[in-house]
Tab-separated table of C-alpha atoms in Angstrom:
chain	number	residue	atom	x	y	z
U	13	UNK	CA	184.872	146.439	148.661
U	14	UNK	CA	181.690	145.630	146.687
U	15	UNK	CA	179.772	148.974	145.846
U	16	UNK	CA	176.268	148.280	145.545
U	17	UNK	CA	177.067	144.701	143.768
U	18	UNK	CA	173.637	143.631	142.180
U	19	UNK	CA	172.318	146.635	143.906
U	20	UNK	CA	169.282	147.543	141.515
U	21	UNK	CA	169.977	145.105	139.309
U	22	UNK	CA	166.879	142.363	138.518
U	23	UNK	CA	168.849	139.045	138.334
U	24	UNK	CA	170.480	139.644	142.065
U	25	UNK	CA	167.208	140.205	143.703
U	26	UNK	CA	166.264	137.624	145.587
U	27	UNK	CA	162.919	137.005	146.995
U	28	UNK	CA	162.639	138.432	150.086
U	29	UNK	CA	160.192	135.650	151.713
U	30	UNK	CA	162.737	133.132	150.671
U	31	UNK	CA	161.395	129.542	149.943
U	32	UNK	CA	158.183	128.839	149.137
U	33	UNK	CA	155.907	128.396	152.320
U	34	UNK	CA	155.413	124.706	153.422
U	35	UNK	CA	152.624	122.539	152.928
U	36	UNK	CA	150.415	123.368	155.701
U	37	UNK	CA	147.204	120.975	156.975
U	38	UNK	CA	144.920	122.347	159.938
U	39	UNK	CA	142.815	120.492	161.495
U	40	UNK	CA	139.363	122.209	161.121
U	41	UNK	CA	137.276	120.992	164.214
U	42	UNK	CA	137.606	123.905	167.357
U	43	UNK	CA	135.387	126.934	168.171
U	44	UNK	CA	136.884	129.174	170.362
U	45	UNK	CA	140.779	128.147	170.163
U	46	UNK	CA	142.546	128.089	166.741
U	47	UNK	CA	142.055	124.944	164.927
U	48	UNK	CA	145.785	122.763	165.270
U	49	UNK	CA	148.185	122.159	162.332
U	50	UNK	CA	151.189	121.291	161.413
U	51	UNK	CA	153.767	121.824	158.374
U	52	UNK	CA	153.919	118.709	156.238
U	53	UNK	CA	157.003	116.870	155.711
U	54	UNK	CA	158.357	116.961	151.815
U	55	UNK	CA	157.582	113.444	152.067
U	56	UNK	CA	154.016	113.420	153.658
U	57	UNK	CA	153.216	116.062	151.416
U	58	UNK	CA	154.223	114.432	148.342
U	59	UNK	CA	151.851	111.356	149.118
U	60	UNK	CA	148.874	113.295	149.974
U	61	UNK	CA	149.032	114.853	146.837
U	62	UNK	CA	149.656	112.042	145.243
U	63	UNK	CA	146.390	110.954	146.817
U	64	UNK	CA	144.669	113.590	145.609
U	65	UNK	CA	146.039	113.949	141.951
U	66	UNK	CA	144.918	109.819	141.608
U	67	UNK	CA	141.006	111.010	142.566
U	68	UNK	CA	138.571	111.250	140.023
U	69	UNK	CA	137.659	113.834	138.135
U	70	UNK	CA	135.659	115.890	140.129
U	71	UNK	CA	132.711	118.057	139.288
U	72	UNK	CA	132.137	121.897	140.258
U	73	UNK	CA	130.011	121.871	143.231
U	74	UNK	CA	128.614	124.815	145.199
U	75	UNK	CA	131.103	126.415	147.984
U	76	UNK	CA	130.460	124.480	151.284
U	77	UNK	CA	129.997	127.353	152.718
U	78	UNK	CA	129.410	125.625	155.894
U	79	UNK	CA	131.773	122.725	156.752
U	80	UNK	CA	129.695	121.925	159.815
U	81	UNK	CA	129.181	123.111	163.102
U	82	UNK	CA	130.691	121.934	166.779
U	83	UNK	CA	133.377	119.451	166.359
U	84	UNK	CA	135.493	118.129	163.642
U	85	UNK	CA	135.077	119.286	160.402
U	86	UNK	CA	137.635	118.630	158.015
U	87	UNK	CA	141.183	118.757	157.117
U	88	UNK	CA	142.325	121.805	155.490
U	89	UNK	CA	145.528	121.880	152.915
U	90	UNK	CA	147.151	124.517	152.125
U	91	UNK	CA	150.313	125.292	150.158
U	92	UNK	CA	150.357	121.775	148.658
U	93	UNK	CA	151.392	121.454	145.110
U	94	UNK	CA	148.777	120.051	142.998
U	95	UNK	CA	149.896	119.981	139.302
U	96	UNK	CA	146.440	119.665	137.767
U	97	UNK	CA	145.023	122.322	140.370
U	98	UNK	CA	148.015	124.872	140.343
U	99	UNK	CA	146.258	127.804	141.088
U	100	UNK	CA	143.836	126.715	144.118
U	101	UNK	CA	143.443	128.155	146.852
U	102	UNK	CA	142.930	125.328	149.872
U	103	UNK	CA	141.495	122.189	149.791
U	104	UNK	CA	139.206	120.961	152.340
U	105	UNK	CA	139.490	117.128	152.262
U	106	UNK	CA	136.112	115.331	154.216
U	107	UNK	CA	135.913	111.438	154.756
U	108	UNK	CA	134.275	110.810	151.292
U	109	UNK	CA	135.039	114.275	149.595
U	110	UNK	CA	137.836	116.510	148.399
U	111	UNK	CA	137.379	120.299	147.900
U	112	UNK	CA	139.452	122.413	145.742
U	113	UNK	CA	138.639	125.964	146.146
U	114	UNK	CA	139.840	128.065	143.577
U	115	UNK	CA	138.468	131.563	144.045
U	116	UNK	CA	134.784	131.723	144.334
U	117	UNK	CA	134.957	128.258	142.484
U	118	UNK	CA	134.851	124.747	144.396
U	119	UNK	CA	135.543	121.283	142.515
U	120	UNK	CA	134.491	118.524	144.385
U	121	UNK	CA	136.348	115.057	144.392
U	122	UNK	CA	134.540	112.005	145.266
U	123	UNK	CA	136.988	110.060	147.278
U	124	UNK	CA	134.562	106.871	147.922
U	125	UNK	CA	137.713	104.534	150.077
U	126	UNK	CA	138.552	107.778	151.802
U	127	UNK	CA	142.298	107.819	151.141
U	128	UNK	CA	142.788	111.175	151.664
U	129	UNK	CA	141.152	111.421	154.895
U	130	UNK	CA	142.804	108.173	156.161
U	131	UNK	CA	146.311	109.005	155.183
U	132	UNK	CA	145.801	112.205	157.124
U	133	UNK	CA	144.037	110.835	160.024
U	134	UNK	CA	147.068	108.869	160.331
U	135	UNK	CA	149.179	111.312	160.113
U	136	UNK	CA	147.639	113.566	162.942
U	137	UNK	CA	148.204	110.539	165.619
U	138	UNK	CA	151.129	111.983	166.813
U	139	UNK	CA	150.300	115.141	166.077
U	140	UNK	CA	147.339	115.876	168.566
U	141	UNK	CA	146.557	115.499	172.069
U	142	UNK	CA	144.784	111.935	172.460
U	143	UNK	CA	141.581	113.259	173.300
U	144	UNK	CA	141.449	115.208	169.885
U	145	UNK	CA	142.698	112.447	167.639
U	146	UNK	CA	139.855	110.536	168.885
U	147	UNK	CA	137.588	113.117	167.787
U	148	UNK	CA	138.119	112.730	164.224
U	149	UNK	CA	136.291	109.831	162.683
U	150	UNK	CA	137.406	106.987	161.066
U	151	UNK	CA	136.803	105.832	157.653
U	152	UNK	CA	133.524	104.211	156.649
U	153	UNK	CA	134.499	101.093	155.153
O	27	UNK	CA	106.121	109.320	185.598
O	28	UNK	CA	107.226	112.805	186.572
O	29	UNK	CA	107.464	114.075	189.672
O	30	UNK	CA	107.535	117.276	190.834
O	31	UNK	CA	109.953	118.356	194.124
O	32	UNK	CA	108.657	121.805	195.367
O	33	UNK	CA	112.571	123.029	196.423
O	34	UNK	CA	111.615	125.249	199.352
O	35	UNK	CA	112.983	123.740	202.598
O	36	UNK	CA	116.140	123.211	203.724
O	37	UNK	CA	116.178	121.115	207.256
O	38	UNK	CA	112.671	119.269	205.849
O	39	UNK	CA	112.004	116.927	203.172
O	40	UNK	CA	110.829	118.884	200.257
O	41	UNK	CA	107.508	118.165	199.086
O	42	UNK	CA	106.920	116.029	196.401
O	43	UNK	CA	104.248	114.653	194.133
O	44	UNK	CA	103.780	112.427	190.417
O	45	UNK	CA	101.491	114.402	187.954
O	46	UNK	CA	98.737	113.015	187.029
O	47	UNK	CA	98.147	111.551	183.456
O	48	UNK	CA	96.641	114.625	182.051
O	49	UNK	CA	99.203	117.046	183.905
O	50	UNK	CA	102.061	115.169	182.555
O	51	UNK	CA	100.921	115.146	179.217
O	52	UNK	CA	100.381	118.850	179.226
O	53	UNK	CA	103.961	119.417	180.962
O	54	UNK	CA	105.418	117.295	178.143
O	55	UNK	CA	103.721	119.584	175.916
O	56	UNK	CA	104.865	123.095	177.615
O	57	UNK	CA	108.939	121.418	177.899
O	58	UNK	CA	108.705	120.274	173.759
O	59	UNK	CA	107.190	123.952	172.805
O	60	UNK	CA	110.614	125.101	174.596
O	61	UNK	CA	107.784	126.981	177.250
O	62	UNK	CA	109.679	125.388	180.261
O	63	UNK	CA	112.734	127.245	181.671
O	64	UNK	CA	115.193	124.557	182.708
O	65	UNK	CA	118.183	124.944	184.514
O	66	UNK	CA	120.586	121.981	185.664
O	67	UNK	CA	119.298	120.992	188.814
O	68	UNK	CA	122.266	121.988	190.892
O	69	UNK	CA	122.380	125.207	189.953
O	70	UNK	CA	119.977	127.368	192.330
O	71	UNK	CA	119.740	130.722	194.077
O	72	UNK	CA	121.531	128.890	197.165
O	73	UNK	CA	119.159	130.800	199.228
O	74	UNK	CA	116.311	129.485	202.018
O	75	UNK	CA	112.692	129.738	201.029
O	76	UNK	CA	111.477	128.921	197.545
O	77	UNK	CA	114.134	128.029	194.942
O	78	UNK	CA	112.340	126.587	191.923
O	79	UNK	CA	110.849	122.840	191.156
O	80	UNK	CA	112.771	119.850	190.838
O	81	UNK	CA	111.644	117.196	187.870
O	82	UNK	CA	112.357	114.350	187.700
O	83	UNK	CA	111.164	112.394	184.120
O	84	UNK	CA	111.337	108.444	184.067
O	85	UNK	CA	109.746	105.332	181.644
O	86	UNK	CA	107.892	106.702	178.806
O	87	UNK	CA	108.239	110.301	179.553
O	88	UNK	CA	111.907	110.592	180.074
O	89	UNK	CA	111.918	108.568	176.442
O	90	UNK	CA	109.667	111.833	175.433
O	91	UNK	CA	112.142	114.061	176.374
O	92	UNK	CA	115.188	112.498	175.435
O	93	UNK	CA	114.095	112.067	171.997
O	94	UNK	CA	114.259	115.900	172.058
O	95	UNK	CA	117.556	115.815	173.882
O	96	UNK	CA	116.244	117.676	176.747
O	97	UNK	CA	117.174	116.834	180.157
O	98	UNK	CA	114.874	114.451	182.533
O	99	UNK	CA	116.481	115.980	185.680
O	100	UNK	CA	116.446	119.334	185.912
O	101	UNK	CA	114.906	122.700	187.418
O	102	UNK	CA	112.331	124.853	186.464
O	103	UNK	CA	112.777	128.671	187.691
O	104	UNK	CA	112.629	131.013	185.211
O	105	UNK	CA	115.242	133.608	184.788
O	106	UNK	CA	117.934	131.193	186.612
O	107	UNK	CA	119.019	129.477	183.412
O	108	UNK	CA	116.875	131.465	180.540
O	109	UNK	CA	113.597	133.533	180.594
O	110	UNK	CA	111.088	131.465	178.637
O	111	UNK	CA	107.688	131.414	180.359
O	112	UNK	CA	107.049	132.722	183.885
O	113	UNK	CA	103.764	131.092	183.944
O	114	UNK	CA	105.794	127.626	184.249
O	115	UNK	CA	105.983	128.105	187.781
O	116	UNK	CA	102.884	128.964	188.263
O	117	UNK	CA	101.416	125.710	186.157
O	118	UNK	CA	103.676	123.605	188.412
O	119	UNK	CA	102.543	125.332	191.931
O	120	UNK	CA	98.750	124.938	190.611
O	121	UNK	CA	99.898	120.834	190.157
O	122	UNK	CA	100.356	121.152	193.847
O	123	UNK	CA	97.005	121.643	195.264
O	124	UNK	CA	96.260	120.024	196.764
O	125	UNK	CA	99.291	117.669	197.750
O	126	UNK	CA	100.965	120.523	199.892
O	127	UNK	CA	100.299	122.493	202.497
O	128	UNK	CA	98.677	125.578	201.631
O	129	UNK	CA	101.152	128.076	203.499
O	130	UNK	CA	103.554	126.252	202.039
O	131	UNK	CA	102.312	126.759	198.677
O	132	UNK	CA	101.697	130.281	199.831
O	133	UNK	CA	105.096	131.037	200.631
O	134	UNK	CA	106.449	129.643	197.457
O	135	UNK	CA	103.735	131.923	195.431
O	136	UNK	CA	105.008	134.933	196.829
O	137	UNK	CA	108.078	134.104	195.341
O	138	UNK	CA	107.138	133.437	192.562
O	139	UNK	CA	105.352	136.872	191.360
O	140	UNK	CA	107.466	138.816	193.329
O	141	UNK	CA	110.515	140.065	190.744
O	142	UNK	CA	114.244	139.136	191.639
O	143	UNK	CA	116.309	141.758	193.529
O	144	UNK	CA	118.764	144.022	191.959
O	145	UNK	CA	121.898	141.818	191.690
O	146	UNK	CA	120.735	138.389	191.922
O	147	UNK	CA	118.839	136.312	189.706
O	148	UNK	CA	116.561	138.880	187.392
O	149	UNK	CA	113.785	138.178	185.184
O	150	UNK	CA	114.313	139.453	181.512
O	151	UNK	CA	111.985	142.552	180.983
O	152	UNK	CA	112.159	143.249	184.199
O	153	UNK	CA	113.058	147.104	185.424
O	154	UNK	CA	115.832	145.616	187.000
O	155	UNK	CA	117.591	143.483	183.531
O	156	UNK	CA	117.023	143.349	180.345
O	157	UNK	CA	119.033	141.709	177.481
O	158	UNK	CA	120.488	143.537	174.444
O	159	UNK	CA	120.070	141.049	171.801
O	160	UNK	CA	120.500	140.864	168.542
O	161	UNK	CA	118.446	138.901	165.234
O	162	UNK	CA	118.341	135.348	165.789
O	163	UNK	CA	117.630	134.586	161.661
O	164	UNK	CA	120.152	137.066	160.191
O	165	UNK	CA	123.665	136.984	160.549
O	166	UNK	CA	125.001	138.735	158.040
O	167	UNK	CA	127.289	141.032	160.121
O	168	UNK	CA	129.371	137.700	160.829
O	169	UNK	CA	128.968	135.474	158.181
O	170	UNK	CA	128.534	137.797	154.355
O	171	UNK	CA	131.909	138.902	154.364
O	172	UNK	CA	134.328	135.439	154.419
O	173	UNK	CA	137.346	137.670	156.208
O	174	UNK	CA	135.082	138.148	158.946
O	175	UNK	CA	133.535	134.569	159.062
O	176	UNK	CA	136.796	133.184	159.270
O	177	UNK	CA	138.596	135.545	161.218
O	178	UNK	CA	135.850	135.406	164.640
O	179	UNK	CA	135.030	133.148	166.462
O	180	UNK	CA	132.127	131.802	169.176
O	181	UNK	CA	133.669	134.603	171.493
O	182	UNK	CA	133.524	137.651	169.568
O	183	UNK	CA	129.893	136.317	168.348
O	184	UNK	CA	129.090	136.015	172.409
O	185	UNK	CA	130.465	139.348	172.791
O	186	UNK	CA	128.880	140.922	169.770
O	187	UNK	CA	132.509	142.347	168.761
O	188	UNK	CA	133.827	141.847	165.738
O	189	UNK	CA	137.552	142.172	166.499
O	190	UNK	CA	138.822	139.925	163.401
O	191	UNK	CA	141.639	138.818	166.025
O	192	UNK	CA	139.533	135.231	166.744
O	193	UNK	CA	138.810	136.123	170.229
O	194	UNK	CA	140.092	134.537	173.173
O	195	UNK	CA	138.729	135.309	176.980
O	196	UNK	CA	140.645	137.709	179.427
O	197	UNK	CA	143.579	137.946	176.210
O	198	UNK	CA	142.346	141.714	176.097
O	199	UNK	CA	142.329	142.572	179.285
O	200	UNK	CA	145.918	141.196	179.717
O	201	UNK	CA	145.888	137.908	180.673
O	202	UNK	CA	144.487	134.942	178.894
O	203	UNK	CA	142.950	131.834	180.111
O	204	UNK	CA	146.370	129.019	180.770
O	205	UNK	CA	144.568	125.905	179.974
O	206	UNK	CA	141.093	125.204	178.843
O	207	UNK	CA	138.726	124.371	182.390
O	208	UNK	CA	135.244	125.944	183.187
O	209	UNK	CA	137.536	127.686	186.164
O	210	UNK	CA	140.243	129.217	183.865
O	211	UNK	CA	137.414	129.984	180.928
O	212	UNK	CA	134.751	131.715	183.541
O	213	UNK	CA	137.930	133.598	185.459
O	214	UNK	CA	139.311	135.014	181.904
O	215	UNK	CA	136.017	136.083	181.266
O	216	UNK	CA	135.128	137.826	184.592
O	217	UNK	CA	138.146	139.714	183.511
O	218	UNK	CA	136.795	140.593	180.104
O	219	UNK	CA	134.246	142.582	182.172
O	220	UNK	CA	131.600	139.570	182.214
O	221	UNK	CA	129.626	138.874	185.296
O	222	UNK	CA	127.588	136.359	186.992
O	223	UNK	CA	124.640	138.593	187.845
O	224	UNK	CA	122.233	140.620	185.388
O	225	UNK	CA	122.201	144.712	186.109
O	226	UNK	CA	120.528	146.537	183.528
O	227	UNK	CA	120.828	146.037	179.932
O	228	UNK	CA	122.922	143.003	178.867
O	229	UNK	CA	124.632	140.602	176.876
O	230	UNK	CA	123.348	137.292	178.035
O	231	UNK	CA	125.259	134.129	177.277
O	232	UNK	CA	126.793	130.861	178.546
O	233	UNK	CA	129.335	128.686	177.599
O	234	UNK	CA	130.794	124.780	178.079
O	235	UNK	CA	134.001	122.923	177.539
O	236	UNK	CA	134.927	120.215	175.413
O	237	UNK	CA	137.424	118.142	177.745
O	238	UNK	CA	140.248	120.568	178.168
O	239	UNK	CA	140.440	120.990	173.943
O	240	UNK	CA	137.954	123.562	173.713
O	241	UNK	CA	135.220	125.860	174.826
O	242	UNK	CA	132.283	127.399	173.269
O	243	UNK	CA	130.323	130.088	173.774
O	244	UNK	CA	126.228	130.663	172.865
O	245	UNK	CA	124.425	134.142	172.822
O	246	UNK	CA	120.569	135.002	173.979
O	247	UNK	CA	118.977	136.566	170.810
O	248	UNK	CA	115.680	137.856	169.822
O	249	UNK	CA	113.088	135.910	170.698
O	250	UNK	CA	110.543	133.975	167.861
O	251	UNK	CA	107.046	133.600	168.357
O	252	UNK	CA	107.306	134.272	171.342
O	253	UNK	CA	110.110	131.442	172.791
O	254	UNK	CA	113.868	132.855	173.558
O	255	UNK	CA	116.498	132.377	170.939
O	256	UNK	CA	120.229	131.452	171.327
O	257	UNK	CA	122.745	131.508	168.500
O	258	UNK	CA	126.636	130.888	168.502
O	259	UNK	CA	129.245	130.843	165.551
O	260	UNK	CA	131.067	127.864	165.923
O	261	UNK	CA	134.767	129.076	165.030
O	262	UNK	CA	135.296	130.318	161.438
O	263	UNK	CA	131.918	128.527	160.495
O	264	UNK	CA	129.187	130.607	159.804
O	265	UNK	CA	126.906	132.227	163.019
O	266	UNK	CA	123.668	130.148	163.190
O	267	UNK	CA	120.490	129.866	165.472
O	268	UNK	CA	120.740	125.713	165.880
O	269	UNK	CA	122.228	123.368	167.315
O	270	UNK	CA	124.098	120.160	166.458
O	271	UNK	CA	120.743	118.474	166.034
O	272	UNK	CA	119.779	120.868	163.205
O	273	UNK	CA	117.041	122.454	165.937
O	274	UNK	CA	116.397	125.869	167.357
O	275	UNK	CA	118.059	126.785	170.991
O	276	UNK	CA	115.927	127.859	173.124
O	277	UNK	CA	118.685	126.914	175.946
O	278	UNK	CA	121.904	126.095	175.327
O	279	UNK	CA	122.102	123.781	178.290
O	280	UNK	CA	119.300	121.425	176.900
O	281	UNK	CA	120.508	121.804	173.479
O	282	UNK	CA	123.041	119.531	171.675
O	283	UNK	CA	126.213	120.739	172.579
O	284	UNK	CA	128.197	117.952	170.513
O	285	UNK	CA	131.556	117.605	172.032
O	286	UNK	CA	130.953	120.720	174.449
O	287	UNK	CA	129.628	118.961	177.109
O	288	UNK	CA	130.635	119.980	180.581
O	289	UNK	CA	128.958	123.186	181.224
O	290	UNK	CA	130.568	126.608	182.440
O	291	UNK	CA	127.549	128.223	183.267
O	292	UNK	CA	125.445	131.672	182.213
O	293	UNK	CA	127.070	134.826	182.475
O	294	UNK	CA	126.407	138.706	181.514
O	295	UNK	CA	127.612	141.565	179.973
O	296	UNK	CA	127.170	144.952	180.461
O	297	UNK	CA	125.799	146.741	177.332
O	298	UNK	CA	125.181	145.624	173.829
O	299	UNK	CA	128.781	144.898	173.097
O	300	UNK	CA	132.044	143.380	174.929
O	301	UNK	CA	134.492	145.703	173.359
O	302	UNK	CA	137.457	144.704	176.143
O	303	UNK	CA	137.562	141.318	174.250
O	304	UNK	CA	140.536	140.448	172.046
């Protein structure tokens, strides 16, 4: 019988919460239900960031502290591993902009082509009702 | 052209009449100042005699009013949709004379001073209703703090209850809307202790769908210079006093809804807070 094998001891502890949490994205566009989302995929989440870590240097930009009103809004990221951003909070991504929020501190990311927002519009086809898909615009060329 | 139905009959055409130039320019005026109460024309009192006038916008002054987003078919009777200007009525009966009979236009006149009775449509101010309403230019109850900005939603800002929870209708009172339809919405909130009829002081607001996605809700507030206010919170987005045109509600049913366009209706709640909602 083990008596109290590791009990106590620092190296045997293992996190209680287990792995770290996935890669989340919500899809910022409801008012009175909660906005949709879905945990990415190892592999969608290693090409949005991917996406993300190949934008421009951004500059620090005021907090948007209003995405927008009725309708859709943005794509929100959370729990994605940026390696130059490591501490952030969320990132909202627009159709032309990407928003790290660290703290009270936003850096802004001009994504002109709209990568991000594409390659997660894509991703939410088969993720939403039809109706809701449709809702969320499509890159301006 | 606008012309004016006088909605008072029921086995008899209603009478009906174009403005003249001058009139319609001055009714353009009154409906762009927000001093026109407009409801959507199918909604009435649903009872005989005098129930409000029917207009009806086309050519150049339906362009007028839809550059504004306001409707060119709708009713004017105020205190059925919002309480902006009782005199509306009365500028509409005076366009009248004298193109209708004048017991006609009596009848409707009586009507039209005489308040609503206790449980049906009520005037605001009236001894009979009157609307608890809160600042329509600051909102920092919902929106200073960003836990409770993101964490409420248009319902708790409807029901002036901050619950932190994100709201949804009848969920407090044990048993949430199933899908999203005007039906399930209005039926979810009737349990939430909302009603259809003003009685004393309320809450006064209204909400629409968006497809069966989404609903919204919208909130009377205090009134500026004069003109009713409405303000919503749209989610975890900051509470605001316009709409999706960037302009000031006076009436969420001519405002820009964006996606939230079939409308639920206008509904009430009993003192200055709707504390069963959760």
């Amino acid at each position: 019988m083990l008596l109290g094998a590791g009990c106590g001891s620092e190296e045997n502890v293992t996190d209680p919460r287990g792995a770290s949490p996935a890669p989340h994205v919500e899809v910022d566009a409801l008012s009175g239900r909660a906005n949709p989302g879905w945990d990415l995929p190892p592999a969608d989440a290693a090409e949005i960031a991917a996406l993300i870590e190949a934008l421009p240097a951004g500059t620090e930009s005021a907090p948007a502290d209003d995405p927008g009103g009725l309708g859709f809004r943005g794509f929100v990221l959370t729990d994605l591993r940026l390696p130059r951003h490591p501490e952030h909070d969320r990132v909202r991504v627009g159709v032309d902009v990407v928003r790290i929020e660290t703290g009270g501190a936003t850096l802004a990311l001009p994504d002109d082509h709209g990568s991000v927002h594409a390659a997660l519009r894509a991703k939410a086809r088969t993720r939403l009702p039809e109706s809701l898909y449709r809702a969320i615009p499509e890159n301006r060329q | 052209m606008i012309e004016i139905e006088l909605d008072i009959f029921s086995g008899r055409p209603n009478p009906r009449w174009h403005l003249s130039a001058a009139e319609r320019n001055s009714f353009l005026q009154r409906a762009l100042e927000g001093a026109v109460p407009m409801a959507p024309a199918s909604v009435s009192e649903g009872k005989l005699g005098y129930r409000g006038f029917l207009v009806r916008a086309t050519g150049d002054s339906a362009k007028v009013l839809k550059g504004r987003r306001l409707p060119t078919f709708f009713r004017v009777r105020d205190g059925l949709a919002a309480s902006v200007d009782p005199d509306a009525e009365a500028w509409l009966l005076d366009s009248a004379e004298p193109r209708v009979d004048e017991r006609v236009e009596q009848a409707a006149a009586e009507t039209i001073r005489r308040p609503a009775e206790r449980g049906g449509w009520a005037v605001a101010g009236a001894a009979a209703c009157t609307y608890w309403v809160t600042s329509s230019t600051n909102f920092d109850f919902w929106n200073a703090d960003s836990n409770h900005r993101l964490n409420n939603n248009c319902y708790n800002y409807a029901s002036n209850w901050r619950t932190n929870s994100f709201a949804q209708p009848g969920r407090g009172t044990g048993q949430q809307y199933s899908y999203v339809s005007v039906g399930q919405i209005r039926d979810a909130a009737l349990r939430d202790g909302w009603r259809t009829y003003c009685d004393g002081g309320n809450l006064y607001v209204a909400f629409a769908t968006w497809l069966d996605i989404d609903y919204h809700w919208w909130r009377r507030t205090e009134s500026v210079g004069g003109v009713g206010r409405w303000c919503h919170k749209p989610g975890s987005t900051p509470a605001r006093n316009y709409d999706e045109s960037g302009y000031a509600i006076t009436d969420p049913y001519t405002a820009n809804r964006g996606n939230y366009t079939t409308w639920g209706g206008y509904m009430y709640g009993p003192d200055s807070s709707r504390q069963t909602v959760w």
